[in-house]
mmCIF file of C-alpha atoms in Angstrom:
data_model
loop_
_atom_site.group_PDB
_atom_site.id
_atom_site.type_symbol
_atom_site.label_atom_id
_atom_site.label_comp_id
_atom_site.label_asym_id
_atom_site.label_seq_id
_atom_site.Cartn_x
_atom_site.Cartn_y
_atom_site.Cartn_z
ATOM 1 C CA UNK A 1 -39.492 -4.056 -2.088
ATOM 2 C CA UNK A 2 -36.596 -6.045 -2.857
ATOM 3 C CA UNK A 3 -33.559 -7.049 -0.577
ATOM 4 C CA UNK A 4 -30.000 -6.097 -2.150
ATOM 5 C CA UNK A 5 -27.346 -8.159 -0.787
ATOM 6 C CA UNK A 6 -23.452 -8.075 -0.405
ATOM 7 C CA UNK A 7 -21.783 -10.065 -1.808
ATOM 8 C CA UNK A 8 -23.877 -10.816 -4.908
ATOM 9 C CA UNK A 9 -23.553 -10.858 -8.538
ATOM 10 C CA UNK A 10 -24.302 -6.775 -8.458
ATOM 11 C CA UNK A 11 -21.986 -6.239 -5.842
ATOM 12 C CA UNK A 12 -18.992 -8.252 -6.258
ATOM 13 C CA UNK A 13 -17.286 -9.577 -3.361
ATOM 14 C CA UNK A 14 -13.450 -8.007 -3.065
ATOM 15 C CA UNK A 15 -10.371 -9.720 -4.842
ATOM 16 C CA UNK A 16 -7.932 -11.999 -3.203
ATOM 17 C CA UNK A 17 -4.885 -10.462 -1.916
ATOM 18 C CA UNK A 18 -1.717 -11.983 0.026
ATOM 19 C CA UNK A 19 1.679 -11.078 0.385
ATOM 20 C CA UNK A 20 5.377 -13.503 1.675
ATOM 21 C CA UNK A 21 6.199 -11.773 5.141
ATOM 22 C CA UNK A 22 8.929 -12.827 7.415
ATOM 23 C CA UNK A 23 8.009 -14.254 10.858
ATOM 24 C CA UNK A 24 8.964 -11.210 12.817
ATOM 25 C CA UNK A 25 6.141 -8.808 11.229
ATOM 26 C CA UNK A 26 3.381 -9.630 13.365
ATOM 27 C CA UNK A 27 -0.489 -9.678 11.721
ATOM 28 C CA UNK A 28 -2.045 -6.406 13.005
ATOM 29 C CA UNK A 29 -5.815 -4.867 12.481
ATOM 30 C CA UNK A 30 -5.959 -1.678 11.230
ATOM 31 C CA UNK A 31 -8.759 0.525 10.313
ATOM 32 C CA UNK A 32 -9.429 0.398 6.466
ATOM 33 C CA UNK A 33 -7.156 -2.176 5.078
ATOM 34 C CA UNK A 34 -7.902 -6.093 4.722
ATOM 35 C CA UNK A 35 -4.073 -6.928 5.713
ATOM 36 C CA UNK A 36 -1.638 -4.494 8.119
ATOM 37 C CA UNK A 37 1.793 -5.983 9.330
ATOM 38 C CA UNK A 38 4.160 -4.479 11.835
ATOM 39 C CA UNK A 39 7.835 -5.399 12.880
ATOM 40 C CA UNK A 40 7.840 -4.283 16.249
ATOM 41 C CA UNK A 41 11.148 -1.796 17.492
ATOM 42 C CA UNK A 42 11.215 -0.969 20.880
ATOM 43 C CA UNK A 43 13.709 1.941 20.275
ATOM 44 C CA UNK A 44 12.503 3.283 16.850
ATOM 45 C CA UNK A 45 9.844 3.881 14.664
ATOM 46 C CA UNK A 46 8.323 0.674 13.580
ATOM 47 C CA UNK A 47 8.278 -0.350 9.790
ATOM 48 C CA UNK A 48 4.414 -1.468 8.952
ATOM 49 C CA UNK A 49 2.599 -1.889 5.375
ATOM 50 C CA UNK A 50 -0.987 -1.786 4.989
ATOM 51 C CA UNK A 51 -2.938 -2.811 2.500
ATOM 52 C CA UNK A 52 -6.664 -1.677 1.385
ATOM 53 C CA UNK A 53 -8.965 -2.228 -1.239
ATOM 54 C CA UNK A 54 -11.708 0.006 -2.314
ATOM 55 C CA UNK A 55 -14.227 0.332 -5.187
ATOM 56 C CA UNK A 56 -13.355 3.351 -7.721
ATOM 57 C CA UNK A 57 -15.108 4.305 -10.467
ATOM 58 C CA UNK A 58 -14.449 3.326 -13.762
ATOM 59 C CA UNK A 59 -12.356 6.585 -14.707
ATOM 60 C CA UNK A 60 -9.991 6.143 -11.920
ATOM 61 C CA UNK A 61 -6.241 5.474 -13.140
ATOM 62 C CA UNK A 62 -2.557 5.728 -11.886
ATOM 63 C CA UNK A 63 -2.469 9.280 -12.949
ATOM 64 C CA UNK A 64 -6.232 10.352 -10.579
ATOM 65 C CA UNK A 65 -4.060 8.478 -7.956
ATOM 66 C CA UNK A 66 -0.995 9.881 -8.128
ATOM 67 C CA UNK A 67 -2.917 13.054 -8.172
ATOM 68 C CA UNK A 68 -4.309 12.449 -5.179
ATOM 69 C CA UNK A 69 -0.850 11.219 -3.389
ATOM 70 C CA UNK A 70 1.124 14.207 -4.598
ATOM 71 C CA UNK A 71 -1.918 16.613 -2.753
ATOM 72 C CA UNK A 72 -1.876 14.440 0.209
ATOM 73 C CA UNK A 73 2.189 14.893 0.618
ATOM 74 C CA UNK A 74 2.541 18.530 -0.936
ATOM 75 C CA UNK A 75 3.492 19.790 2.244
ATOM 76 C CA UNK A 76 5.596 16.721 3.627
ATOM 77 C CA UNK A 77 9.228 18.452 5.062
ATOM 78 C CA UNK A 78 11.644 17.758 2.895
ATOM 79 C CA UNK A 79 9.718 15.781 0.581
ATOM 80 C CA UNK A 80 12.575 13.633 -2.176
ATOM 81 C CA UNK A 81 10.562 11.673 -4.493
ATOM 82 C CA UNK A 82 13.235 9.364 -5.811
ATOM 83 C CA UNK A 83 10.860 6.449 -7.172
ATOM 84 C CA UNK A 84 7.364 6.809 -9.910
ATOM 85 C CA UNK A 85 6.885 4.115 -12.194
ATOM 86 C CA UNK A 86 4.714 1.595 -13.195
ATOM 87 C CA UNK A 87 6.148 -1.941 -12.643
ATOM 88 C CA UNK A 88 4.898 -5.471 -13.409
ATOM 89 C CA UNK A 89 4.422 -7.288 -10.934
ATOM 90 C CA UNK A 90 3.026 -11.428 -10.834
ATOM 91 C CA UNK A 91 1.239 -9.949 -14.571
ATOM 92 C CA UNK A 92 -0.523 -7.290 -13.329
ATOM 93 C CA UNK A 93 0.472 -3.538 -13.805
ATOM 94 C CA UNK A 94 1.309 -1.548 -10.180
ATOM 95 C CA UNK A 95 2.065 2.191 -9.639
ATOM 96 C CA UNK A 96 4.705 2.325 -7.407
ATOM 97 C CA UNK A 97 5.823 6.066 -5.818
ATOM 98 C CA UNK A 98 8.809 5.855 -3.422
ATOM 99 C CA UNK A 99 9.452 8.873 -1.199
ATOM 100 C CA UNK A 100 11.174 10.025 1.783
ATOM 101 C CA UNK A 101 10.342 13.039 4.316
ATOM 102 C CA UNK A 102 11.212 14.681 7.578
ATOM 103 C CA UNK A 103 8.264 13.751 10.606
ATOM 104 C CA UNK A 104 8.947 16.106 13.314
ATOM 105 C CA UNK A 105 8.506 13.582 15.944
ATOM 106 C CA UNK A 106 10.043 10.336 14.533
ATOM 107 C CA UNK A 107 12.565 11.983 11.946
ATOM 108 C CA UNK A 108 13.190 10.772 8.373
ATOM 109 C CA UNK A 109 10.435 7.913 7.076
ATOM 110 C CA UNK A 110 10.339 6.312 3.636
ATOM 111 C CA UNK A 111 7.601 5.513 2.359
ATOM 112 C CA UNK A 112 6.528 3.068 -0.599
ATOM 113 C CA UNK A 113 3.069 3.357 -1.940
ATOM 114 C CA UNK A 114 1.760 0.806 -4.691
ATOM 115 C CA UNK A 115 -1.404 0.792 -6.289
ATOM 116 C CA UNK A 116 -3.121 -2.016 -8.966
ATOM 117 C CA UNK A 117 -7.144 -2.005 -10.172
ATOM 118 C CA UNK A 118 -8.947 -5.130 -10.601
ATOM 119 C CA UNK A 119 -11.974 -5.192 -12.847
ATOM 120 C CA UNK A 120 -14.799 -7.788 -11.087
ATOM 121 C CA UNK A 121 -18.042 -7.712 -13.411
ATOM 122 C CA UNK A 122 -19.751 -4.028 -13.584
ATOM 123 C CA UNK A 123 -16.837 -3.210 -10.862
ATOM 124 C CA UNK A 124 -13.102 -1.905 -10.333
ATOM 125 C CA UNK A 125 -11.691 -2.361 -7.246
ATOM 126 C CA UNK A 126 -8.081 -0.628 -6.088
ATOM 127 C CA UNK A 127 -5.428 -2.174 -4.012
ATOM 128 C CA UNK A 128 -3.222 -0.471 -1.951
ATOM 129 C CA UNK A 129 -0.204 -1.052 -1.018
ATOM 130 C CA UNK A 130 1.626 1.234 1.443
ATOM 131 C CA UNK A 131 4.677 0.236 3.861
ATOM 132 C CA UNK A 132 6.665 2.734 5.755
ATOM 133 C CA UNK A 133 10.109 2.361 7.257
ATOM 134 C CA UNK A 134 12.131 4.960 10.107
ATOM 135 C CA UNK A 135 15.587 5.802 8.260
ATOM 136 C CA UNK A 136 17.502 6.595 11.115
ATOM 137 C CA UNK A 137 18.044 2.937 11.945
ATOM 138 C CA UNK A 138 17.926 1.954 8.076
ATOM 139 C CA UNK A 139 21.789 0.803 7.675
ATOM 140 C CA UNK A 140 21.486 -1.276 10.555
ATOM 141 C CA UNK A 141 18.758 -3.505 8.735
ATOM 142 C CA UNK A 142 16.716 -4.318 5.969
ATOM 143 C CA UNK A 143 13.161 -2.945 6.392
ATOM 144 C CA UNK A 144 12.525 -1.131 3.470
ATOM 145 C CA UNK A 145 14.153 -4.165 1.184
ATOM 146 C CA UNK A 146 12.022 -6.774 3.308
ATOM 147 C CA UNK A 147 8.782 -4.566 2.776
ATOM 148 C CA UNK A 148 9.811 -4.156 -1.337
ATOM 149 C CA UNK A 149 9.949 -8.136 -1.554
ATOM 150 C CA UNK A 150 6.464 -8.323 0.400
ATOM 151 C CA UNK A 151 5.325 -6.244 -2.618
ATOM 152 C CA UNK A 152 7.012 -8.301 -5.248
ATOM 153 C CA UNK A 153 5.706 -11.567 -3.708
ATOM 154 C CA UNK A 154 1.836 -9.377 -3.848
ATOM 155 C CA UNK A 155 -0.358 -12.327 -5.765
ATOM 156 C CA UNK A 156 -4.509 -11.395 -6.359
ATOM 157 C CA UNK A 157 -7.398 -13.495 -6.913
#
């Protein structure tokens, strides 16, 4: 028998990833992602982005992920995709999807969701961006822009 190790030159340790927040989204653990911010709102729904990276297989691209988001929001209320595009961002190439919908509990949320693969040896690894904003309380402050620029400022090792 032989041991088989993580990391190790078979099984590549994870990229690098970091992202420009303001000082009032506070560093919070969440289940599957390597980095999860939240700006706390006592009053309304509070804006967050996650991030997570996961191994795919070699035949996984924007369009198997996109797949994948349009079946996990098919039957979002109200559901106005008003952003899908591939964008460059610090050279590499992202998926971004931009869509609002109606929660019955919290009321209208925007979402951004922004996906990039990095190819490490035999590997390809996905990142994952999501952040999610509460519109009611949208025109009194900058959320959604602030969690856009965290994306934009995105750099991976």
């Amino acid at each position: 028998m032989t041991q088989r190790q993580f990391p190790s030159k078979d099984f590549p340790v994870f990229p690098e990833v970091s992202v420009e927040a303001g000082s009032e989204w506070i560093n919070r653990n969440s289940p599957e992602s390597v980095i999860g911010l939240i700006k706390t709102k006592e009053k309304a729904f509070s804006p967050n982005v996650l991030i997570s990276i996961k191994k795919v297989e070699e035949s996984y691209t924007f369009e198997s992920n996109s797949a994948e988001l349009a079946d996990y929001t098919k039957n979002f209320k109200g559901l106005n995709i008003f952003a899908n595009a591939v964008h460059e961002i610090d050279g590499r190439q992202w998926k971004i999807e931009e869509y609002a919908y109606v929660d019955e509990r919290i009321g209208i949320l925007a979402q951004l969701v922004a996906v990039t693969f990095i190819p490490i040896k035999d590997a390809k690894f996905m990142i994952n961006f999501t952040g999610t904003v509460g519109l009611r309380e949208e025109a009194k402050n900058k959320d959604y822009e602030e969690i856009q620029n965290m994306l934009r400022s995105a750099k991976i090792k």
